[in-house]
PDB file of C-alpha atoms and ligand atoms in Angstrom:
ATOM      1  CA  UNK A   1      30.826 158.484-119.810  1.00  0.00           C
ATOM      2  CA  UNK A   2      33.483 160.319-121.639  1.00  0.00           C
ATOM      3  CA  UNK A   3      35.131 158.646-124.340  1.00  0.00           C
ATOM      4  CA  UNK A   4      38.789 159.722-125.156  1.00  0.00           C
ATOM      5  CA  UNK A   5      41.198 159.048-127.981  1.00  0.00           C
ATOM      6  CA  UNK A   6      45.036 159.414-127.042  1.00  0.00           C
ATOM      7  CA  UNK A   7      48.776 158.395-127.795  1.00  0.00           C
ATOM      8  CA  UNK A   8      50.703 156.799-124.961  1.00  0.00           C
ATOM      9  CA  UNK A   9      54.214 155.372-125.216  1.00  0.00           C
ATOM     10  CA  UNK A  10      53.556 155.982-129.497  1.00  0.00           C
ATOM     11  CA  UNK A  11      50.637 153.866-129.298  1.00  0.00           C
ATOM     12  CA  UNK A  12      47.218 155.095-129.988  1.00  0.00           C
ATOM     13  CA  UNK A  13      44.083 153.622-127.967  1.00  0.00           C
ATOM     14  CA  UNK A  14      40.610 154.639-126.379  1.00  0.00           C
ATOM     15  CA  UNK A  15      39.715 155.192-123.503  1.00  0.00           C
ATOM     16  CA  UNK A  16      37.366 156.445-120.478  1.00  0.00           C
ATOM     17  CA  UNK A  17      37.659 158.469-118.474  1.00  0.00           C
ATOM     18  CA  UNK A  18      37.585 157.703-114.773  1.00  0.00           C
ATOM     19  CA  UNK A  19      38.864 160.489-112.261  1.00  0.00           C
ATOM     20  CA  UNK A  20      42.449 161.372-112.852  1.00  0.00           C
ATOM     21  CA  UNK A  21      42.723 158.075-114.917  1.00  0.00           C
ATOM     22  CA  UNK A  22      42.062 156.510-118.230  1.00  0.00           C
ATOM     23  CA  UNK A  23      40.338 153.367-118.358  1.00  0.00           C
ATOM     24  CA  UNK A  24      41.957 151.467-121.673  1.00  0.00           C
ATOM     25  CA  UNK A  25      39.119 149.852-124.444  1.00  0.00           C
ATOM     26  CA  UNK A  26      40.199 147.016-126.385  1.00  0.00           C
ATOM     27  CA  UNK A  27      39.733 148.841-129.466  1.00  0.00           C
ATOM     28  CA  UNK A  28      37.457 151.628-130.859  1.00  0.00           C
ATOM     29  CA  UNK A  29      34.537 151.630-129.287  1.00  0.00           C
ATOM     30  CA  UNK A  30      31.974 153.094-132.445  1.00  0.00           C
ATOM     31  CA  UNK A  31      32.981 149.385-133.694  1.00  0.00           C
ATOM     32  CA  UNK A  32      34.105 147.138-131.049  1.00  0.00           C
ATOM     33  CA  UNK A  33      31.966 148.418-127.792  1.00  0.00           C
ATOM     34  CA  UNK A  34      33.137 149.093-124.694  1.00  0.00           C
ATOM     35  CA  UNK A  35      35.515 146.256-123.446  1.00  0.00           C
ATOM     36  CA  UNK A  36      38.171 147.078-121.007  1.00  0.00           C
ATOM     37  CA  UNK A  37      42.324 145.823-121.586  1.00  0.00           C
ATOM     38  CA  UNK A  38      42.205 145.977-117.507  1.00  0.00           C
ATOM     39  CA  UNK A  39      44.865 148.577-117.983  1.00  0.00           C
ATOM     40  CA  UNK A  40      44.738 152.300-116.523  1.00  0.00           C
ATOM     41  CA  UNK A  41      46.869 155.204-117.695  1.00  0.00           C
ATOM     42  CA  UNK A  42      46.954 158.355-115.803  1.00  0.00           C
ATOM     43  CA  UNK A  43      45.781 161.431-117.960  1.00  0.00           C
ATOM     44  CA  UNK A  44      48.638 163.284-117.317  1.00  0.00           C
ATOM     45  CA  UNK A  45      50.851 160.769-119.354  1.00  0.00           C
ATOM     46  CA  UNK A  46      48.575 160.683-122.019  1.00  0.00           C
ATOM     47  CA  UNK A  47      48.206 162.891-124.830  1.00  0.00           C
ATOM     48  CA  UNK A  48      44.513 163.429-125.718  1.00  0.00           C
ATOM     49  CA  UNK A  49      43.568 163.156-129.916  1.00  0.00           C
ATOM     50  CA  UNK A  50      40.745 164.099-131.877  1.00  0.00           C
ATOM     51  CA  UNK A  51      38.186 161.530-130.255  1.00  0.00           C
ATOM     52  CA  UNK A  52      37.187 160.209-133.578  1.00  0.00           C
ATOM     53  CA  UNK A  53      38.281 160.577-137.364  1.00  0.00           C
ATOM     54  CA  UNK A  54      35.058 161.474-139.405  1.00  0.00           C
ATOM     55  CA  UNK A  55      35.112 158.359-141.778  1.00  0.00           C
ATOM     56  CA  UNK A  56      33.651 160.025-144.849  1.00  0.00           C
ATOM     57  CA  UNK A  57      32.393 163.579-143.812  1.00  0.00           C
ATOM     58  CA  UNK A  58      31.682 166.407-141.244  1.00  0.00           C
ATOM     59  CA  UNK A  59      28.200 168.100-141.797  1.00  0.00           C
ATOM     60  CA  UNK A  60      27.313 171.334-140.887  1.00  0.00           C
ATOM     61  CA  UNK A  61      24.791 173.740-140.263  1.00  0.00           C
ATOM     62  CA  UNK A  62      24.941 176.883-141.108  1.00  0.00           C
ATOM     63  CA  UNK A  63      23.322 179.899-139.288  1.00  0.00           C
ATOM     64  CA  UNK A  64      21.137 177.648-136.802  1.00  0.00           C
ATOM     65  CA  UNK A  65      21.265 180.385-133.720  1.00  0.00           C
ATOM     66  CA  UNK A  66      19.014 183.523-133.989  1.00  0.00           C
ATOM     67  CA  UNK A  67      20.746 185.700-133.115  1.00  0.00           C
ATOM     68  CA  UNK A  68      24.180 184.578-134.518  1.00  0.00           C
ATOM     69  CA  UNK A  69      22.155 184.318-138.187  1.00  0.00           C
ATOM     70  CA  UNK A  70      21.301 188.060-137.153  1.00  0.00           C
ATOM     71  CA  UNK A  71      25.113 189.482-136.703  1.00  0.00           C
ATOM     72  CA  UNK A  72      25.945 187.804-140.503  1.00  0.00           C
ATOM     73  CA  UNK A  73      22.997 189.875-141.774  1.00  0.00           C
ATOM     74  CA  UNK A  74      20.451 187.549-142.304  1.00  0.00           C
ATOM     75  CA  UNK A  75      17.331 185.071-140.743  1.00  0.00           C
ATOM     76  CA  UNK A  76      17.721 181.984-139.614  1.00  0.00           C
ATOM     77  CA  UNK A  77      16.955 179.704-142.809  1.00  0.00           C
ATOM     78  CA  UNK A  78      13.575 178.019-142.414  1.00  0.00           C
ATOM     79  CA  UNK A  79      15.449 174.328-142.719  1.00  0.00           C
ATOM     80  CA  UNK A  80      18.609 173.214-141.729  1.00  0.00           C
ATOM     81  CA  UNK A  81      21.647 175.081-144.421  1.00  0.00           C
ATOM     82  CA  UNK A  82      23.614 171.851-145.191  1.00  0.00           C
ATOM     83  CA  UNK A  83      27.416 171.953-145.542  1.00  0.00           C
ATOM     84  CA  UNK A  84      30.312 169.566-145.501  1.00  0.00           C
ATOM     85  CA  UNK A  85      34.024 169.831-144.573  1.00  0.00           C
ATOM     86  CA  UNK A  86      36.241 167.374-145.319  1.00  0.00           C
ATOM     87  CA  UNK A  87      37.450 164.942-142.633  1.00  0.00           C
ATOM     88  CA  UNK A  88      40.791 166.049-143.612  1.00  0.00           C
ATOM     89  CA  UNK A  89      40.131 169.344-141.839  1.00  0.00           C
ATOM     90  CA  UNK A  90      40.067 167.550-138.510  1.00  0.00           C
ATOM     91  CA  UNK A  91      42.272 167.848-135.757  1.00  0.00           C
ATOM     92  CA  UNK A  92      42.297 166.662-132.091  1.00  0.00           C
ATOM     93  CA  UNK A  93      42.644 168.908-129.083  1.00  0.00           C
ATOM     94  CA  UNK A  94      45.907 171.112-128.734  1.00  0.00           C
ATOM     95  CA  UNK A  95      46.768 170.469-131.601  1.00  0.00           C
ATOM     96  CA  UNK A  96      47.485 173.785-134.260  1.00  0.00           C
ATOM     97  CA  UNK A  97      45.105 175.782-136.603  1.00  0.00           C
ATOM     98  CA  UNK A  98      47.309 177.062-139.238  1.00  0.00           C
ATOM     99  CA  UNK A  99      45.891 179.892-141.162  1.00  0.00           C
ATOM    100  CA  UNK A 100      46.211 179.642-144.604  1.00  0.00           C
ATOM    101  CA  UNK A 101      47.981 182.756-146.655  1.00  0.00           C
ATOM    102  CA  UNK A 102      45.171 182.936-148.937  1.00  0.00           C
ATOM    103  CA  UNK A 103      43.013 184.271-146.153  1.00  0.00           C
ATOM    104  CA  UNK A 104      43.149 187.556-144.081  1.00  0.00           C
ATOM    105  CA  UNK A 105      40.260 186.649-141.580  1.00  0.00           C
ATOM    106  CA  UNK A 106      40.237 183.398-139.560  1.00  0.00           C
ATOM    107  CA  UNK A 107      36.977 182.938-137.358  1.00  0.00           C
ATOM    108  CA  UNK A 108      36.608 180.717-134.844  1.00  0.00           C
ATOM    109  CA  UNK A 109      33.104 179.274-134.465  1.00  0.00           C
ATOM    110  CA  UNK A 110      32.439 177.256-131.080  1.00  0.00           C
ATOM    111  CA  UNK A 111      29.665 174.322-132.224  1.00  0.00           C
ATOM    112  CA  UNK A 112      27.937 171.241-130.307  1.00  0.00           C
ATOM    113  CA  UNK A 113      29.041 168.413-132.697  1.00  0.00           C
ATOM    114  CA  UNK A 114      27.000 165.285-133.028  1.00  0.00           C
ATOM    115  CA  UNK A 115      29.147 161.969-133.030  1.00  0.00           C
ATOM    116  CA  UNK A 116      26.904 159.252-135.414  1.00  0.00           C
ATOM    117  CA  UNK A 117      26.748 155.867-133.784  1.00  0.00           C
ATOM    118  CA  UNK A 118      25.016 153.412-136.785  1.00  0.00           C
ATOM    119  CA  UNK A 119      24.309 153.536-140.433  1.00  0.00           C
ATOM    120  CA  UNK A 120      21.844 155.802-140.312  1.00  0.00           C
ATOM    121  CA  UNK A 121      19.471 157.070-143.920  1.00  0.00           C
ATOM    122  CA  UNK A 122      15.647 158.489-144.034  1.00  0.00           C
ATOM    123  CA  UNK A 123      15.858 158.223-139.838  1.00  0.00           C
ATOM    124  CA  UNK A 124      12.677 159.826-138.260  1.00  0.00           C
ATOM    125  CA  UNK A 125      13.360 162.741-135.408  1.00  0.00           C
ATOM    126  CA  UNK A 126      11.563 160.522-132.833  1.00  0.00           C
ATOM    127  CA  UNK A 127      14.555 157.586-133.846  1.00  0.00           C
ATOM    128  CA  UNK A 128      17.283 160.162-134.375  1.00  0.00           C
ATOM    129  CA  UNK A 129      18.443 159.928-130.692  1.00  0.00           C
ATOM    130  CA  UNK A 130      19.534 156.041-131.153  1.00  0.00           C
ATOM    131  CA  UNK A 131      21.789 156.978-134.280  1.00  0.00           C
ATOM    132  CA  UNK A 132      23.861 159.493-132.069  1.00  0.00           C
ATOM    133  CA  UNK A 133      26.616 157.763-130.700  1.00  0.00           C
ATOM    134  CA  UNK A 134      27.309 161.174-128.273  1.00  0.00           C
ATOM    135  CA  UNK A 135      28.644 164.783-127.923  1.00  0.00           C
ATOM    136  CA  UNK A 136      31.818 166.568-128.352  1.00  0.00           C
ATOM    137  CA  UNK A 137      32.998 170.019-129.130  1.00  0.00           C
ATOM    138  CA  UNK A 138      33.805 171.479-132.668  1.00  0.00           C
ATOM    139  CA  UNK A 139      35.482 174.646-133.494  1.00  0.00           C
ATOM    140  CA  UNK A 140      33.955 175.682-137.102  1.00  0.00           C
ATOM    141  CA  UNK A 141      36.926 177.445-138.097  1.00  0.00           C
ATOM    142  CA  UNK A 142      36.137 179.718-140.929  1.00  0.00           C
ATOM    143  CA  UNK A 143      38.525 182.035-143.462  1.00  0.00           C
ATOM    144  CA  UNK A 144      35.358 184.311-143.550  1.00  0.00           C
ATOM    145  CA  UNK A 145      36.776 186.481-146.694  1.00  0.00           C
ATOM    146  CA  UNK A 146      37.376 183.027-148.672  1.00  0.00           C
ATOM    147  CA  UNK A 147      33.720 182.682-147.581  1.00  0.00           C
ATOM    148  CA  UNK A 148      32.314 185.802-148.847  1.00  0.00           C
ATOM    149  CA  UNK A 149      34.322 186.582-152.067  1.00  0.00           C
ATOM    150  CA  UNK A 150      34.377 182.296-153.039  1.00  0.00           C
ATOM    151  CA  UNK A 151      30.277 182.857-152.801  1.00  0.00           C
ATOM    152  CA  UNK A 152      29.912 178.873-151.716  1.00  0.00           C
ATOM    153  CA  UNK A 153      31.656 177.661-148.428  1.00  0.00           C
ATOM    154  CA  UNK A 154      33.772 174.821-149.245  1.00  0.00           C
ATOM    155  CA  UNK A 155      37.181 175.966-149.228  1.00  0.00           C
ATOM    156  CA  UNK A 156      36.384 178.956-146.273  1.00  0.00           C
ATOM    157  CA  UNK A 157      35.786 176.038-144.251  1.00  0.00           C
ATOM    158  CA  UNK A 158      37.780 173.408-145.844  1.00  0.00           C
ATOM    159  CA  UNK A 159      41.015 173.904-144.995  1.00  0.00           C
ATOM    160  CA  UNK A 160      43.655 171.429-143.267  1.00  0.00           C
ATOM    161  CA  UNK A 161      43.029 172.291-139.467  1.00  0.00           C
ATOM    162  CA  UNK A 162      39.986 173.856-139.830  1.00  0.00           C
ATOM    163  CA  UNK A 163      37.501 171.024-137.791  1.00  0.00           C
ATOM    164  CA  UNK A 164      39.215 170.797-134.193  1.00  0.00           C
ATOM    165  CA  UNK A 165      37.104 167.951-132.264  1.00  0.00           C
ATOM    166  CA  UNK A 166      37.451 167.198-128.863  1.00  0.00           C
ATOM    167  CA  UNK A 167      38.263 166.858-126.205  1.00  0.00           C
ATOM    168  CA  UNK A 168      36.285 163.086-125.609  1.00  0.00           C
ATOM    169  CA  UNK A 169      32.902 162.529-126.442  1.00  0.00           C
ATOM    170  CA  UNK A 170      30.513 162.787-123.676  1.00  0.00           C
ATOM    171  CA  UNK A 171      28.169 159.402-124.801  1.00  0.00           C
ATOM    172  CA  UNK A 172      25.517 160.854-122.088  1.00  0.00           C
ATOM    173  CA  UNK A 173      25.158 164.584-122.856  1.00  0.00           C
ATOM    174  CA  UNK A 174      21.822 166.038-121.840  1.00  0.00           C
ATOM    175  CA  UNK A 175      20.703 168.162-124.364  1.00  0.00           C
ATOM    176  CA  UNK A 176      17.917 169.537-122.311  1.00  0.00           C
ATOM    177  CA  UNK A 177      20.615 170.133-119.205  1.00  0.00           C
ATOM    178  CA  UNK A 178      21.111 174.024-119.859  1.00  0.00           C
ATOM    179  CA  UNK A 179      24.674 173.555-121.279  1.00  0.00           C
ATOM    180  CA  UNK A 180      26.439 176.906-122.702  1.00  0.00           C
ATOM    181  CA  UNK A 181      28.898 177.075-125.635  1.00  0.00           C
ATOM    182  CA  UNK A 182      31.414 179.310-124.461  1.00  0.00           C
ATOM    183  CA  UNK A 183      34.085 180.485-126.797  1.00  0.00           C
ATOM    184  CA  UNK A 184      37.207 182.532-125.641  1.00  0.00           C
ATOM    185  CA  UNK A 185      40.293 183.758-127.166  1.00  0.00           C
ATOM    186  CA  UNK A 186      43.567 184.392-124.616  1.00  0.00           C
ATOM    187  CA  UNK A 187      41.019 183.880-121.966  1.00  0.00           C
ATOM    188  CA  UNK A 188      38.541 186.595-123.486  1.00  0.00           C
ATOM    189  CA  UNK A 189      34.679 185.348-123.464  1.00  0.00           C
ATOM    190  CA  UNK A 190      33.593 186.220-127.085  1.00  0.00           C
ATOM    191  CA  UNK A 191      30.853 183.874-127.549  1.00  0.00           C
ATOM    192  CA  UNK A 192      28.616 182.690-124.329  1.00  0.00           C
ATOM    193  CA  UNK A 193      25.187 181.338-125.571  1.00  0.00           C
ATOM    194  CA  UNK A 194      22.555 178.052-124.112  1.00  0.00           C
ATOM    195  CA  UNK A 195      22.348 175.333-126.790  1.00  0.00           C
ATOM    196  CA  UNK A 196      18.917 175.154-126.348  1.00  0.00           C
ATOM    197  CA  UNK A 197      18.840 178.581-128.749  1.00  0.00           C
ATOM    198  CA  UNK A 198      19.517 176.562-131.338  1.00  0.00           C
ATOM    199  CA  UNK A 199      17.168 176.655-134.399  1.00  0.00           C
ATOM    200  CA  UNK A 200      16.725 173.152-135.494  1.00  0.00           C
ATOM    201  CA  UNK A 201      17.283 170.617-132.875  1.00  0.00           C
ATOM    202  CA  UNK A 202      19.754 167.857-133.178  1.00  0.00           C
ATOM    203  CA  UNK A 203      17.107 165.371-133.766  1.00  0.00           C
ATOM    204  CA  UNK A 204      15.841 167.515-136.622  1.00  0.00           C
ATOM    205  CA  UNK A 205      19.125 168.039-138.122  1.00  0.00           C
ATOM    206  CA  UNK A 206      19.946 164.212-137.893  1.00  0.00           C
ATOM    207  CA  UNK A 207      17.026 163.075-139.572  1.00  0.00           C
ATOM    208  CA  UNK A 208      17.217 166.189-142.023  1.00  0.00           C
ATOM    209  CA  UNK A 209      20.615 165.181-142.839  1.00  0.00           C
ATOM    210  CA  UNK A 210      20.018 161.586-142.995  1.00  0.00           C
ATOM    211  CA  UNK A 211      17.600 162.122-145.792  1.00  0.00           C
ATOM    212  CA  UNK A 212      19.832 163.338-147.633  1.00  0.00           C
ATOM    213  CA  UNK A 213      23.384 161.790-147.267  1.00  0.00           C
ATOM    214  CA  UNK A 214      23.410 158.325-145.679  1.00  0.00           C
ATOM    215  CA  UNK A 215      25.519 158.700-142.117  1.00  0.00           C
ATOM    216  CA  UNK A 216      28.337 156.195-141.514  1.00  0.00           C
ATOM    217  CA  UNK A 217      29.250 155.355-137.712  1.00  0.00           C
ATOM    218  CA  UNK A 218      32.181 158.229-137.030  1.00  0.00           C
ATOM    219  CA  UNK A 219      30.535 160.863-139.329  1.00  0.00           C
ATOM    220  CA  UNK A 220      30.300 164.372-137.377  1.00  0.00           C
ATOM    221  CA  UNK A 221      27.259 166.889-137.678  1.00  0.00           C
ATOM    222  CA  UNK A 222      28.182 170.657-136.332  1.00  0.00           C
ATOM    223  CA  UNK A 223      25.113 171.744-135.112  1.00  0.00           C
ATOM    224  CA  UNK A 224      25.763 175.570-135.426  1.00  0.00           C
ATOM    225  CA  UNK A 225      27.558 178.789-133.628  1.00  0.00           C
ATOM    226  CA  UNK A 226      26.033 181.227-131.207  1.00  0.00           C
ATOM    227  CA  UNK A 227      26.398 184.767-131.556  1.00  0.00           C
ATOM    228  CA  UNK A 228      30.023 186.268-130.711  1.00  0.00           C
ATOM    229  CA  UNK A 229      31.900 185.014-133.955  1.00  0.00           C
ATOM    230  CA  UNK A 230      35.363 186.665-134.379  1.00  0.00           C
ATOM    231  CA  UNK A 231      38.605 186.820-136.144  1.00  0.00           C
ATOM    232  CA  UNK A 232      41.410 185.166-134.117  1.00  0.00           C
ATOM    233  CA  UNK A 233      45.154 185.931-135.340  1.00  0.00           C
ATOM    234  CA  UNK A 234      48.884 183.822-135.084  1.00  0.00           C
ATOM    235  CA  UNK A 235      49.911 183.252-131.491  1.00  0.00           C
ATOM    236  CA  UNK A 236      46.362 183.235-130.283  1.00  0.00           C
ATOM    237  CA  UNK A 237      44.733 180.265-127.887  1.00  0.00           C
ATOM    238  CA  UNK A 238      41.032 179.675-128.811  1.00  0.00           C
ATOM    239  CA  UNK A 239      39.433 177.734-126.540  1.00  0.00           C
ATOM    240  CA  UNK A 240      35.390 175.912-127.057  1.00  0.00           C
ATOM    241  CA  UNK A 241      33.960 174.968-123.976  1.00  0.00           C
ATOM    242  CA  UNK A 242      30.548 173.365-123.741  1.00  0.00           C
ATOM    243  CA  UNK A 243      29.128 172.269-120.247  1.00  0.00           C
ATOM    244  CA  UNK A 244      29.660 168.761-119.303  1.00  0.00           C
ATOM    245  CA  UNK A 245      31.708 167.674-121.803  1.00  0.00           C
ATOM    246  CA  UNK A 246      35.391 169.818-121.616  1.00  0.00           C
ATOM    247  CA  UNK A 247      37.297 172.460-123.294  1.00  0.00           C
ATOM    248  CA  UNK A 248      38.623 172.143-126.460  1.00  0.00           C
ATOM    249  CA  UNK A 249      41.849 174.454-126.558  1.00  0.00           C
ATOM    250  CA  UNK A 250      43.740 175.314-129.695  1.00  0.00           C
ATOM    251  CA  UNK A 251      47.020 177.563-130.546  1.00  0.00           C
ATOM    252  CA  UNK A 252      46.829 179.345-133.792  1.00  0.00           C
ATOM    253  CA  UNK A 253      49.705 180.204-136.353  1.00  0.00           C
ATOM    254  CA  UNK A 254      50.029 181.479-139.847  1.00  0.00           C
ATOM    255  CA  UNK A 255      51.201 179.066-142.720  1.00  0.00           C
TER     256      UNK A 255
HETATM  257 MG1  LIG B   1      29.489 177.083-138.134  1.00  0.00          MG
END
């Protein structure tokens, strides 16, 4: 089912989603499950929010598609390249990227992101699957000059507005179901690539992540971009789109 954060009427809830309807939870459903108010708002009054606030981080991968790692000059690293952005870079679905004025390239990167479910530390690959709580779509935004001349990645991909999520999380994705990430800007396919090109699987990434940083229920893992990475500019729409869960559609403007 797909899982949706929104504001209605100034109030912020959960919900599924069921046809042209949302079906209202009682509360937040990483915590509280998946009990219904018996209420029903129509998604068309609804305003739909980042689907869940990281509690302590966002962790990344870096350069986990072939032939993505091959357009940045390089291999694919042999394990996972770990990074984190701070939760304060996240925002929900139509909401803006604002490109900071320390930066002349903004990049959008369209990414599979991983929703954690439970505590999870030192979790195997065969267990990782029951630690993911499901799916939703990332844009990796990325001031890729900050990134080059800063050497290390944290404030290239740190920024406020840099981790769009959304637009629900899809808590039955099939990973094995051919999904595409496909990235466009003003309508314009740039990136168009099968998640199952991906270098390290999720389960791989989970459990290599989890042996390093315990995961807390609401933590996000970006799996990695495709091939197709480009600069996007003020005034431009970037949209994510991965099969079966939705398009994740952002405006852009400059600080
Ligand atoms: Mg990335």
């Amino acid at each position: 089912m797909k899982v949706a954060r929104f504001r209605h009427d100034e109030v912020i809830r959960f919900g599924i989603v069921d046809g042209a309807d949302l079906v209202v939870l009682a509360g937040d459903p990483l915590f509280a499950g998946f009990d219904t108010t018996g209420e029903r708002v129509p998604l068309a009054d609804a305003v739909l929010l980042a689907p869940v606030i990281p509690r302590s981080k966002v962790v990344c991968v870096g350069k986990n598609y072939r032939d993505h790692a091959a357009e940045m000059g390089g291999e694919a690293p042999a394990e996972p390249l770990l990074f984190l952005k701070p939760n304060t870079s996240v925002i929900g679905p139509g909401d803006v990227i604002v490109r900071p004025r320390q930066s002349e390239r903004t990049d959008f990167e369209g990414e599979l992101a991983v929703v954690i479910g439970r505590v999870a530390k030192d979790v195997s690959a065969e267990k990782a699957d029951e630690y993911v709580f499901g799916y939703t779509v990332a844009n990796d935004v990325t001031a890729r000059d900050l990134q080059r001349s800063d050497g290390q990645w944290s404030r290239a991909k740190g920024f406020d507005t840099f981790c769009p999520l959304g637009p629900v999380i899809e808590t039955e994705f099939d990973l094995d179901g051919g999904a595409r990430i496909v990235s466009r800007v003003n309508g314009e396919v740039r990136q168009d690539g099968p998640i199952s090109d991906m270098v390290h699987s999720v389960a791989d990434i989970v459990a290599y992540a989890s042996a390093a940083f315990t995961l807390l229920p609401g933590d996000v893992i970006l799996t990695g971009t495709p091939a197709g990475i480009g600069p996007f500019v003020a005034g431009d729409t970037v949209e994510v789109e991965i099969t079966g869960i939705g398009v994740l559609r952002n405006t852009a403007r400059d600080a």
